[in-house]
Coordinates of C-alpha atoms in Angstrom, one line a residue:
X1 CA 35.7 -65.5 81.1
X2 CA 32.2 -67.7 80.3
X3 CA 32.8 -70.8 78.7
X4 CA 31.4 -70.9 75.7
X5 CA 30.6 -74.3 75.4
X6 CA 28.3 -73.2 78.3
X7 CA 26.1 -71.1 76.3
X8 CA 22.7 -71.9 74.6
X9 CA 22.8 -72.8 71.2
X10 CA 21.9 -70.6 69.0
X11 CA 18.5 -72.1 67.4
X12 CA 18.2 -73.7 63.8
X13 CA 17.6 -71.0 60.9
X14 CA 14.1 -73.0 59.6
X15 CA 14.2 -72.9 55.3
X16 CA 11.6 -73.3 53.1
X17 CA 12.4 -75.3 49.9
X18 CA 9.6 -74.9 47.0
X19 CA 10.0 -77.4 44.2
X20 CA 8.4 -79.5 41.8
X21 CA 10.5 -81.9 40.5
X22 CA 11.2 -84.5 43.5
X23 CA 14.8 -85.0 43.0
X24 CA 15.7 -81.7 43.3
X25 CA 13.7 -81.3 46.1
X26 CA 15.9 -84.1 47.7
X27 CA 18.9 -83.3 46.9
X28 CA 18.5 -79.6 48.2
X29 CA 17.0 -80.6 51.6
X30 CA 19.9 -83.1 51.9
X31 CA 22.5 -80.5 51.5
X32 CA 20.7 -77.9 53.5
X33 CA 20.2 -80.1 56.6
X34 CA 23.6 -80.9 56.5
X35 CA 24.7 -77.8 57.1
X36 CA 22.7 -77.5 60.0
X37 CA 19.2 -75.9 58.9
X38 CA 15.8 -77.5 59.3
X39 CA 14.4 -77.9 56.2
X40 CA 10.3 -77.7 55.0
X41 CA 9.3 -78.5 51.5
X42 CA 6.5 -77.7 49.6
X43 CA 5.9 -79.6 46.1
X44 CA 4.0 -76.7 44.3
X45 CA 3.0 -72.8 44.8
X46 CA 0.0 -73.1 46.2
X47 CA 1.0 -75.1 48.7
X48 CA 3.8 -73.6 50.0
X49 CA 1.5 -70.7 50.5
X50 CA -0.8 -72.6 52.6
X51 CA 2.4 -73.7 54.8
X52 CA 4.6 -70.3 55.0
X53 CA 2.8 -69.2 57.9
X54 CA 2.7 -72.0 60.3
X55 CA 6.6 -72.6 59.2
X56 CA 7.4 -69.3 59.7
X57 CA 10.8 -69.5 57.5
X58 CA 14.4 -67.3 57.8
X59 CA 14.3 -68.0 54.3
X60 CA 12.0 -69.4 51.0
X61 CA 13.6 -71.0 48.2
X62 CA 11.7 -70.6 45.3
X63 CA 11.7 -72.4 42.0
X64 CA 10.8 -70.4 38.6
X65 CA 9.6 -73.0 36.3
X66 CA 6.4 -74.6 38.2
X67 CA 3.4 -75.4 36.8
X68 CA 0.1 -74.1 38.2
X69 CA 1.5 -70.6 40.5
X70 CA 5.0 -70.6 39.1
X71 CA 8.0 -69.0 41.1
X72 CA 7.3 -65.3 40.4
X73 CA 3.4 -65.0 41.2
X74 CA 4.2 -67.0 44.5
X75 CA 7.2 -64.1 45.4
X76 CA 4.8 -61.4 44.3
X77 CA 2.0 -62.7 46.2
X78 CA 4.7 -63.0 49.3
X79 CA 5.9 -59.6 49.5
X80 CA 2.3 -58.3 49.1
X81 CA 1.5 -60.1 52.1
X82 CA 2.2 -57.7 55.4
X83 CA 2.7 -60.9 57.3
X84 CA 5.3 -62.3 55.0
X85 CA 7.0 -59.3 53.0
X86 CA 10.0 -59.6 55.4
X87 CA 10.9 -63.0 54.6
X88 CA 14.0 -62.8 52.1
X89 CA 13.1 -65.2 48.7
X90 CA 16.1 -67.0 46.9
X91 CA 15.0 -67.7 43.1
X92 CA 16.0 -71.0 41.4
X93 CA 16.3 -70.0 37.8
X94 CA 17.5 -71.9 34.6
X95 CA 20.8 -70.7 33.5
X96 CA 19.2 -70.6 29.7
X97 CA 16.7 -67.9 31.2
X98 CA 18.2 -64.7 30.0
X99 CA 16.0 -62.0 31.8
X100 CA 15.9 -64.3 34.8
X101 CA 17.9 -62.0 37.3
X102 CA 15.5 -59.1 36.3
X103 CA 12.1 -60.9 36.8
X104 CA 13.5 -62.3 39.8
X105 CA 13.8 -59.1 41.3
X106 CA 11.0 -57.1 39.7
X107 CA 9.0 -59.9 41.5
X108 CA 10.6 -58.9 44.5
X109 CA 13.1 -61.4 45.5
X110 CA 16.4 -60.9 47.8
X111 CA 18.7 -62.7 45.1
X112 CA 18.5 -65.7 42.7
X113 CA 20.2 -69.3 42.7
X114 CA 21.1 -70.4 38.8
X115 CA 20.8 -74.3 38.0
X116 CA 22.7 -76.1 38.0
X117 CA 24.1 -74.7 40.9
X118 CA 27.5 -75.3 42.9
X119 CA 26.8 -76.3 46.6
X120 CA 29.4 -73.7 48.0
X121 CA 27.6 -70.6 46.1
X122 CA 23.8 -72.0 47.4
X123 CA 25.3 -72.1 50.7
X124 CA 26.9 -68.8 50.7
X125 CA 23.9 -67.4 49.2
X126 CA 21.6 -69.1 52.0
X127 CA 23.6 -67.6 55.1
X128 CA 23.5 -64.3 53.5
X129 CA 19.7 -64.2 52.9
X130 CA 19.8 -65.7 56.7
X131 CA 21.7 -62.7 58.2
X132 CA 19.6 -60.2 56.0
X133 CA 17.1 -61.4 57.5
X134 CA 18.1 -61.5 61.0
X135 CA 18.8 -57.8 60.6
X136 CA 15.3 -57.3 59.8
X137 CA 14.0 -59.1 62.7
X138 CA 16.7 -56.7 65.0
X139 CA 15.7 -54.0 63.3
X140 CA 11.8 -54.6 63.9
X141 CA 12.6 -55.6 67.7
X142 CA 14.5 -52.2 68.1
X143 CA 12.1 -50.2 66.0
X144 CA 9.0 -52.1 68.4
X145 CA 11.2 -51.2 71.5
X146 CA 11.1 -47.9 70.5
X147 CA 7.8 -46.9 69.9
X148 CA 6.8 -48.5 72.8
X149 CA 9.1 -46.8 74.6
X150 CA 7.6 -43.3 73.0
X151 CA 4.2 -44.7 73.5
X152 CA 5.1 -44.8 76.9
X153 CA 6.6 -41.6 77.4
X154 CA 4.0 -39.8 75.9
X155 CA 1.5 -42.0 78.3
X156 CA 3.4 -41.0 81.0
X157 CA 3.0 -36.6 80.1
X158 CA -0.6 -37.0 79.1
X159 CA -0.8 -38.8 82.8
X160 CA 1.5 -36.4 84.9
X161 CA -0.9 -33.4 82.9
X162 CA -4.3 -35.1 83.6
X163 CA -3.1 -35.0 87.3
X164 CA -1.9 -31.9 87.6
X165 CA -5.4 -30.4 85.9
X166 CA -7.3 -32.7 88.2
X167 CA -5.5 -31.7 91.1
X168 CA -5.5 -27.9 90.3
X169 CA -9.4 -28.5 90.0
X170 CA -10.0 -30.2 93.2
X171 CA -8.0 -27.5 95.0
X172 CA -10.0 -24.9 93.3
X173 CA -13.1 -25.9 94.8
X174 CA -14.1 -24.3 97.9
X175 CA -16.9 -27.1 99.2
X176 CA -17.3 -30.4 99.4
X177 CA -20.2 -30.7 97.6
X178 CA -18.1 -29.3 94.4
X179 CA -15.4 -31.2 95.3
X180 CA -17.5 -34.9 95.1
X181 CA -19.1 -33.6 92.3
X182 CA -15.6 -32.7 90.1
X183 CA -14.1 -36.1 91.4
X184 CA -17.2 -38.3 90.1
X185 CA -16.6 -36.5 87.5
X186 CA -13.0 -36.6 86.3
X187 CA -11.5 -39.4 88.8
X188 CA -12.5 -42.4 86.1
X189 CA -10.8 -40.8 83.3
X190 CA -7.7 -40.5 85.6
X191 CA -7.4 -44.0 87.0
X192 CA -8.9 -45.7 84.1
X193 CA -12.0 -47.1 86.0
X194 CA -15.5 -47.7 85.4
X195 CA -16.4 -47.6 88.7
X196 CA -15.7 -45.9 92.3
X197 CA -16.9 -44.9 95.8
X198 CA -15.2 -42.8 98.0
X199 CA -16.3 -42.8 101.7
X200 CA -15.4 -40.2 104.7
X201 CA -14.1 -42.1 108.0
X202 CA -15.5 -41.0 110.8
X203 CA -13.2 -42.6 114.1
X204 CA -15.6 -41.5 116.9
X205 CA -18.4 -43.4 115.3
X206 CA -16.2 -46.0 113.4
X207 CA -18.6 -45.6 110.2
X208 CA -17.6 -44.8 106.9
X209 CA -20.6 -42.0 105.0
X210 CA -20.2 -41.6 101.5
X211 CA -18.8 -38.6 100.0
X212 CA -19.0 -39.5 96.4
X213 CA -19.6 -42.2 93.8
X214 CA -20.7 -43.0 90.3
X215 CA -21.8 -46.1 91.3
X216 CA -26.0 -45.9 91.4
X217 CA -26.5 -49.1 93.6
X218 CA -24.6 -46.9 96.3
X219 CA -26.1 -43.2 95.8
X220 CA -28.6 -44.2 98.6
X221 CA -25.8 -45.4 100.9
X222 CA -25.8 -43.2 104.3
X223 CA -23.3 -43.6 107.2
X224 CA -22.3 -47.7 107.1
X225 CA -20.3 -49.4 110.3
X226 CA -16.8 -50.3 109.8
X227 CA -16.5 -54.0 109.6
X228 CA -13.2 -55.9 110.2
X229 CA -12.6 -58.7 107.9
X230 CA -14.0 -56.3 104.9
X231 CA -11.5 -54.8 101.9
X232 CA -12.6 -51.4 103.8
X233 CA -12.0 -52.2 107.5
X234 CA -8.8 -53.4 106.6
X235 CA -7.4 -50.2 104.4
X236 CA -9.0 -48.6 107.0
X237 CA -7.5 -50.2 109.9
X238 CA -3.9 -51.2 108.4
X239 CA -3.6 -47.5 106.6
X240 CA -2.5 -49.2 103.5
X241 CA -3.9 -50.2 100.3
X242 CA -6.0 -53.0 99.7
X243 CA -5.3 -55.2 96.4
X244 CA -7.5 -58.0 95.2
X245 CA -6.3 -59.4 92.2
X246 CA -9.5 -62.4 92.0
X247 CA -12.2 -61.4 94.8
X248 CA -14.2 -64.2 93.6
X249 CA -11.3 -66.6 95.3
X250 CA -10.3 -64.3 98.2
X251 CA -10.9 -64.1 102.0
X252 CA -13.3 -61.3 101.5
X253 CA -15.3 -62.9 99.5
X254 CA -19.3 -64.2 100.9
X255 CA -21.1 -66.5 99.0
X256 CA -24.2 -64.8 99.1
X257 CA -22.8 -61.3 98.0
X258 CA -24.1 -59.9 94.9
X259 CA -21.1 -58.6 93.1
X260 CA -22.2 -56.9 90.3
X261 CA -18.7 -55.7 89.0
X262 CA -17.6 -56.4 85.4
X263 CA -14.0 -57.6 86.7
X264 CA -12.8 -59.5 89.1
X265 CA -10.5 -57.0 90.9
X266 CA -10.0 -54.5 92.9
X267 CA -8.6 -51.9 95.0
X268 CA -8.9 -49.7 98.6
X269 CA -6.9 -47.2 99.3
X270 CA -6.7 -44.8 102.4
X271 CA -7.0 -41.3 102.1
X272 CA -4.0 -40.4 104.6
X273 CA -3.2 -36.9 106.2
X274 CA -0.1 -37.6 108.0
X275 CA -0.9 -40.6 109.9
X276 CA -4.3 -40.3 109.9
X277 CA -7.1 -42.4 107.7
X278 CA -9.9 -39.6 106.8
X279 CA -11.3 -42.0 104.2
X280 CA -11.3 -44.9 101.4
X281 CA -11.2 -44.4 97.7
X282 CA -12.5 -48.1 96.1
X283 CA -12.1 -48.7 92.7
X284 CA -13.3 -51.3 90.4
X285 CA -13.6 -52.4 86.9
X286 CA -10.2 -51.4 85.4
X287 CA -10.8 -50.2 81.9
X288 CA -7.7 -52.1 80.4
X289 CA -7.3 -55.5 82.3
X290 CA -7.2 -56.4 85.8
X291 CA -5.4 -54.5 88.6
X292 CA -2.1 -55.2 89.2
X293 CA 0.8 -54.1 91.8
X294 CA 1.8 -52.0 89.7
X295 CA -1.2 -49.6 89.4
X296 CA -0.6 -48.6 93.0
X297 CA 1.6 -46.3 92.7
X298 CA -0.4 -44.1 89.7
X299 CA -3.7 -44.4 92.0
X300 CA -1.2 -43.8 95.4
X301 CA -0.1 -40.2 93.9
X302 CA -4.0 -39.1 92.5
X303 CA -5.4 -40.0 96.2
X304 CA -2.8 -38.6 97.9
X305 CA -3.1 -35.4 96.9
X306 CA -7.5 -36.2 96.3
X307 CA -6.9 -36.6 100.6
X308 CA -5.4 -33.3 100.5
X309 CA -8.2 -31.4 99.0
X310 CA -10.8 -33.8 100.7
X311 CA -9.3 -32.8 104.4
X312 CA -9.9 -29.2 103.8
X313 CA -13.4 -29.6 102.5
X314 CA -14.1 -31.6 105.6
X315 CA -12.7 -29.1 107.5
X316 CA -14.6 -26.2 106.4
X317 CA -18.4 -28.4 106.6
X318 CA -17.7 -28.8 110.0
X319 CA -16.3 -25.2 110.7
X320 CA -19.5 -24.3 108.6
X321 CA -21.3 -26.9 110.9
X322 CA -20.4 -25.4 114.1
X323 CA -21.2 -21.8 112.5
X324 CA -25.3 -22.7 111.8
X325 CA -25.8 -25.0 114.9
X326 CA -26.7 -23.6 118.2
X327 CA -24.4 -24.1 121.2
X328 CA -27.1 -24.3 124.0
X329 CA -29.8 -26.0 121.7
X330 CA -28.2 -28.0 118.5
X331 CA -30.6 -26.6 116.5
X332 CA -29.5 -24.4 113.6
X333 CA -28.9 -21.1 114.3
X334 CA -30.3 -17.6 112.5
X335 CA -27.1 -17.9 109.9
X336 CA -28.4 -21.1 108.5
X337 CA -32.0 -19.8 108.5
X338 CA -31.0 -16.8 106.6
X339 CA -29.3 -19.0 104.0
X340 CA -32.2 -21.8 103.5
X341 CA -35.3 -20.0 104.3
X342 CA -35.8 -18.5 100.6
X343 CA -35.2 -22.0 99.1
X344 CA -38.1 -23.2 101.4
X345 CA -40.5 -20.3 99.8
X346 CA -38.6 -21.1 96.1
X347 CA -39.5 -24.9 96.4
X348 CA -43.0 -24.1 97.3
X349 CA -43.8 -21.1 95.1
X350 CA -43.0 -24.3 92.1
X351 CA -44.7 -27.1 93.5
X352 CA -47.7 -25.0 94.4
X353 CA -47.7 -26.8 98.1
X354 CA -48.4 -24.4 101.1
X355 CA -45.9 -23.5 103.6
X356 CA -46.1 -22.8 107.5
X357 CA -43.9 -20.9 109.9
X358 CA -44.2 -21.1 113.7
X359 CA -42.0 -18.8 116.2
X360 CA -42.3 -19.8 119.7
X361 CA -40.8 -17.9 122.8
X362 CA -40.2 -19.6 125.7
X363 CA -42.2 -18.0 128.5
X364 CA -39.8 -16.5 131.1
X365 CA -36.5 -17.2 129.6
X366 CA -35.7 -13.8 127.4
X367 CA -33.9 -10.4 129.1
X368 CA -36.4 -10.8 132.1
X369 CA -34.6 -13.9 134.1
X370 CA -36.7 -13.4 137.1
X371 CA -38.1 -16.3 136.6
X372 CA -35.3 -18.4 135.5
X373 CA -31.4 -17.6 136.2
X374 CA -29.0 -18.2 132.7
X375 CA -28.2 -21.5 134.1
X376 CA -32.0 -22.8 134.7
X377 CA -32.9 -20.8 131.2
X378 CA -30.0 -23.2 129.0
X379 CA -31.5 -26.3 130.6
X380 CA -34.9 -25.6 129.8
X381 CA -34.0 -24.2 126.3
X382 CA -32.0 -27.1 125.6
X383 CA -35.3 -29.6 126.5
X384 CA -37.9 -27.6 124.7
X385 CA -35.4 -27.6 121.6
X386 CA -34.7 -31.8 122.2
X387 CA -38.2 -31.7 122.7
X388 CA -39.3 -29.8 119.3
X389 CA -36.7 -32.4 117.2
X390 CA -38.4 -35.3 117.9
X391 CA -41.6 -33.7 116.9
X392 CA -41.0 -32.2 113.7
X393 CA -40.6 -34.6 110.4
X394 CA -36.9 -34.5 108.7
X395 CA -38.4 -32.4 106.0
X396 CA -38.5 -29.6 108.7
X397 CA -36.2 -26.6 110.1
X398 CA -35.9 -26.1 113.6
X399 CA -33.8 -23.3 114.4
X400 CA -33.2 -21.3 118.3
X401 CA -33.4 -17.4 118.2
X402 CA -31.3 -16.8 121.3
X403 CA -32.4 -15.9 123.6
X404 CA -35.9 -17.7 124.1
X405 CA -37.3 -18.3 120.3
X406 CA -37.8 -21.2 118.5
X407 CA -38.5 -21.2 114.6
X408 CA -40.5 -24.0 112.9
X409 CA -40.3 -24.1 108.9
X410 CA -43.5 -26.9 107.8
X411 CA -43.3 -27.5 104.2
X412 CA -46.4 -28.6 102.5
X413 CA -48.5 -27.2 105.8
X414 CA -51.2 -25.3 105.5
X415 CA -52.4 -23.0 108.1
X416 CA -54.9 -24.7 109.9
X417 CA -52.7 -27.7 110.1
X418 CA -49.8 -25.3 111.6
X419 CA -52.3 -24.4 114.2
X420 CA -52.8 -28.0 115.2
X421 CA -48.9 -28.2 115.3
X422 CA -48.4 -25.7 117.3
X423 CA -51.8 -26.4 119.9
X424 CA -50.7 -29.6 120.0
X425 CA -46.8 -29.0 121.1
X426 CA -47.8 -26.2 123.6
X427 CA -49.9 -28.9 125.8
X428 CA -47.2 -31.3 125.4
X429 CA -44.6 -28.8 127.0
X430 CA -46.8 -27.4 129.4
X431 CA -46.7 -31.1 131.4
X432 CA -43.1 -31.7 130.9
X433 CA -40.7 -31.4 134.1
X434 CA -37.4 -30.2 133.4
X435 CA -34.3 -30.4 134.5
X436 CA -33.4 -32.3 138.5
X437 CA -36.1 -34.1 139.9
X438 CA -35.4 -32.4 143.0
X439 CA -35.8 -29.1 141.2
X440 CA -38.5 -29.7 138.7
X441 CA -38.8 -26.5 135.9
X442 CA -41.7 -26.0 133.7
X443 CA -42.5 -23.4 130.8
X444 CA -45.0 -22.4 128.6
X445 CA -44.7 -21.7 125.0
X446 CA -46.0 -19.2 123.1
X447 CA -46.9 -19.5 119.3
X448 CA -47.2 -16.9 116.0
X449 CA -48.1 -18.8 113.0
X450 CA -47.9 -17.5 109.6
X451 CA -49.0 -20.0 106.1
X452 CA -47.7 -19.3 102.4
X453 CA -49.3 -17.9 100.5
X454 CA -51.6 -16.6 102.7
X455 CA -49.8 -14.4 105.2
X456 CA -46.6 -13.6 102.6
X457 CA -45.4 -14.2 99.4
X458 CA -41.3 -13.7 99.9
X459 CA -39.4 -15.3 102.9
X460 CA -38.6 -12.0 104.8
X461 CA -42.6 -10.9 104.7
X462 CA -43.4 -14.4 105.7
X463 CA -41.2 -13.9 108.7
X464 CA -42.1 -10.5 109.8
X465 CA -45.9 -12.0 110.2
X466 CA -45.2 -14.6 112.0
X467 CA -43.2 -12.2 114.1
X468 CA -46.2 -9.8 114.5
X469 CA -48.4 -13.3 115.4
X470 CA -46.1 -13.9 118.4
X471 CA -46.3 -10.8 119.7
X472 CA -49.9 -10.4 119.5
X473 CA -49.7 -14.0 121.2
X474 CA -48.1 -12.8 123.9
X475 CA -49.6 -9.8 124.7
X476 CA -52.4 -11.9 125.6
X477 CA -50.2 -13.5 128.6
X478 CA -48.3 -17.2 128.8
X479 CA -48.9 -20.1 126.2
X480 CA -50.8 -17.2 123.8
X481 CA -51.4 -18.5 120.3
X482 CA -52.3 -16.4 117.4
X483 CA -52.3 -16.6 113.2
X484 CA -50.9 -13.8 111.3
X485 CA -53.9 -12.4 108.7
X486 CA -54.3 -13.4 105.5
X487 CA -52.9 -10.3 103.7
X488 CA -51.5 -11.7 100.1
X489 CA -53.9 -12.6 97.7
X490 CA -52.9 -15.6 95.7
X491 CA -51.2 -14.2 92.5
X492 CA -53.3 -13.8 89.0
X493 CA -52.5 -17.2 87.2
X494 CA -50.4 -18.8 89.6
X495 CA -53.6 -21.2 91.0
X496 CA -54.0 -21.8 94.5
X497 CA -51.3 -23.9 96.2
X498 CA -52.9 -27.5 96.8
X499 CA -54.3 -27.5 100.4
X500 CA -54.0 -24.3 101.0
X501 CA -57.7 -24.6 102.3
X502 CA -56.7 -27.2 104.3
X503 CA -56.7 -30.6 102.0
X504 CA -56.3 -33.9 103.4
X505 CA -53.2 -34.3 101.1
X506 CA -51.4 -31.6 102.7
X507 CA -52.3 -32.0 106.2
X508 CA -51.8 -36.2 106.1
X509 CA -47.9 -35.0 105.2
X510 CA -47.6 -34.0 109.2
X511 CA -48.2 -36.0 111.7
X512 CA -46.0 -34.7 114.9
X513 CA -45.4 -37.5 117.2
X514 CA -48.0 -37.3 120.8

């Protein structure tokens, strides 16, 4: 059994004695503080009002009879008071006052004290305001309890359904690009950020590339190296979170960083499939506060299952990847061409810019290999196509029509500008050596070129001259080069598409490297 003795006394009840007359003020703290209680007195109403807060009594005693605020205004004013209304007021009332027990509790008080008064009757009457309003204060802490504990109940539902909505919507989504857009969306309500980045690991390269982010210094951000010594390199390289309660003072800190958060914490996680890291999820500016321990496990659960739905996007972009590049070549294939090529003719149609299209064949390398065996064909195919990448801007489509074409998409080209493309390419390959020194290959390139408007006003019609071009090219023998006729009139009211004559603005967008 505890010793008693051992345990903590219990604290003081603090009173609050408000009298005018000085002697009874004396006598009344005298009797009160022998009994144990710590005793503040005020000399009038007005100020014990001014004191009741910073005392913060178990219990006023209150005299009627003052002058100024007498007794009953200060009670009335008390238990108006939100603050105050639960601290119990004793009366001290006159005996000769014969509606004294009335007013004193019309004016709200827990009881009255008449005087003269016997010290055993004030006492009794003290303890039981006391434990009165003790019970309060339990009953307040239990009712406070409570609600917070509903509060967090029903913090804990709304969070478990946000979740489950967020997750159902990620998993919905059959892209990546849907995905990213859905998580910059939603993930902020969520986690209760202001900010985030979420970045795709690549371990071949060691970089991180961003997959999403509402963060606009980092919408420009491209493939980035992973960096030991970072908050990233080491979620990245430990495979667990990252918690900085006070960057400012931590390790990863540089005093020449901008850091242009609003708070001074933050967190990296790992996106994990199994044992694997397929990514980083950083958050920042906590909505409530700073982060803590204790948000990892919320944030753990969201990116856990965020990885899920991330892995099989990333998955199906590169299965879509390997689908529109060519084996032999690396150029995209006639899948990706058929998808993008009308969004080419679309973007130029409402910018009013021309549009060229080249199809080369490699001399020599289609159904007739007597020239060039399969395995002589895929190296020189696989030159010409290196070749043709370096030349062309990024703004470009390069694309290999097994066998032996090649298909150039030029946005804001015009014609005669294609022609100086393609002119200028066919010399370049034509003194190129391929393959083995000791076996030296060369091949010759012949050229269709077809311009928007001019030679088409839809994608497939656009294609078929340039088509038409090449043969005509080649039926004039190797390196042939020949323009498909201008057989679309511009459309009424649509204006001619700048440089489609040719205009320096058009033609100073391509410059193919020598």
């Amino acid at each position: 059994m505890s010793d008693p003795a051992a345990a903590p006394p219990a604290p003081a009840q603090r009173l609050l004695v408000v009298d005018d007359d000085a002697a009874s003020l004396h006598v009344m703290q005298g009797l009160l503080e022998a009994q144990g209680f710590v005793v503040v007195t005020s000399r009038s109403g007005s100020e014990a009002l001014e004191k009741v807060v910073d005392a913060d009594p178990d219990l006023i005693l209150l005299d009627v009879g003052m002058p100024g605020l007498d007794g009953y205004t200060v009670c009335e004013i008390l238990k108006a008071d939100p603050r105050l209304h639960w601290i119990p007021v004793l009366m001290l009332a006159d005996a000769n006052y014969s509606d004294v027990a009335l007013r004193c509790l019309d004016a709200g008080a827990h009881d009255f004290i008449r005087v003269p008064y016997e010290a055993e009757e004030l006492f009794a009457k003290v303890r039981a305001a006391v434990r009165t309003r003790q019970r309060d204060i339990a009953f307040l802490e239990n009712q406070s309890r409570l609600e917070a504990q509903i509060a967090t109940e029903e913090d804990r539902r709304k969070r478990q359904t946000m979740e489950a909505t967020f997750a159902n919507l990620i998993n919905e989504r059959p892209d990546l690009e849907s995905k990213a857009a859905l998580i910059r969306e939603h993930l902020p309500h969520v986690l209760g950020i202001a900010l985030f980045s979420v970045f795709a690991y690549d371990p071949v390269s060691n970089t991180l590339r961003l997959t999403t982010t509402n963060n606009p210094r980092l919408k420009n951000l491209s493939g980035i190296p992973l960096v030991r010594g970072t908050v990233m390199g080491e979620t990245v390289v430990t495979g667990k979170p990252v918690l900085v309660e006070n960057f400012s003072a931590s390790r990863f800190s540089r005093p020449s960083a901008d850091r242009p958060y609003a708070r001074n914490s933050c967190v990296c996680v790992p996106l994990r499939i199994e044992n694997r890291v397929i990514g980083v999820a950083n958050l920042h500016d906590k909505l409530t506060g700073e982060f803590t321990p204790a948000d990892l496990i919320d944030i753990g659960r969201v990116c856990a299952f965020m990885a899920s739905a991330l892995e099989n996007a990333y998955r199906n972009l590169h299965a879509y990847h390997d689908a529109v590049r060519d084996r032999i070549t690396g150029c995209y294939s006639r899948l990706y061409v058929e998808e993008h090529m009308p969004r080419y003719v679309k973007l130029a149609k409402r910018t009013q810019l021309p549009l060229s299209v080249i199809i080369a064949a490699v001399d020599g390398t289609g159904s007739d290999t007597r020239m060039f065996d399969v395995t002589r064909r895929d190296v020189i195919l696989r030159n010409v196509g290196t070749f043709l990448q370096k030349q062309l801007r990024d703004t470009d489509l390069l694309a290999h029509y097994p066998p032996e074409h090649f298909l150039m998409v030029l946005p804001a080209t015009p014609g005669d500008h294609a022609v100086a493309v393609a002119e200028r390419i066919q010399d370049f390959v034509a003194q190129q050596e391929f393959g083995p020194s000791l076996a030296p290959m060369r091949a010759s390139l012949s050229m269709g070129i077809a311009s928007f408007p001019e030679s088409g006003w839809e994608a497939s019609s656009l294609m078929e001259a340039a088509a038409r071009a090449l043969e005509k090219a080649r039926a004039g023998g190797r390196s042939g080069r020949a323009v498909a006729p201008h057989v679309v009139p511009v459309r009424p009211g649509a204006g001619a598409p700048a440089g489609a004559a040719g205009g320096a603005g058009a033609g100073a967008a391509h410059k193919p490297q020598a």
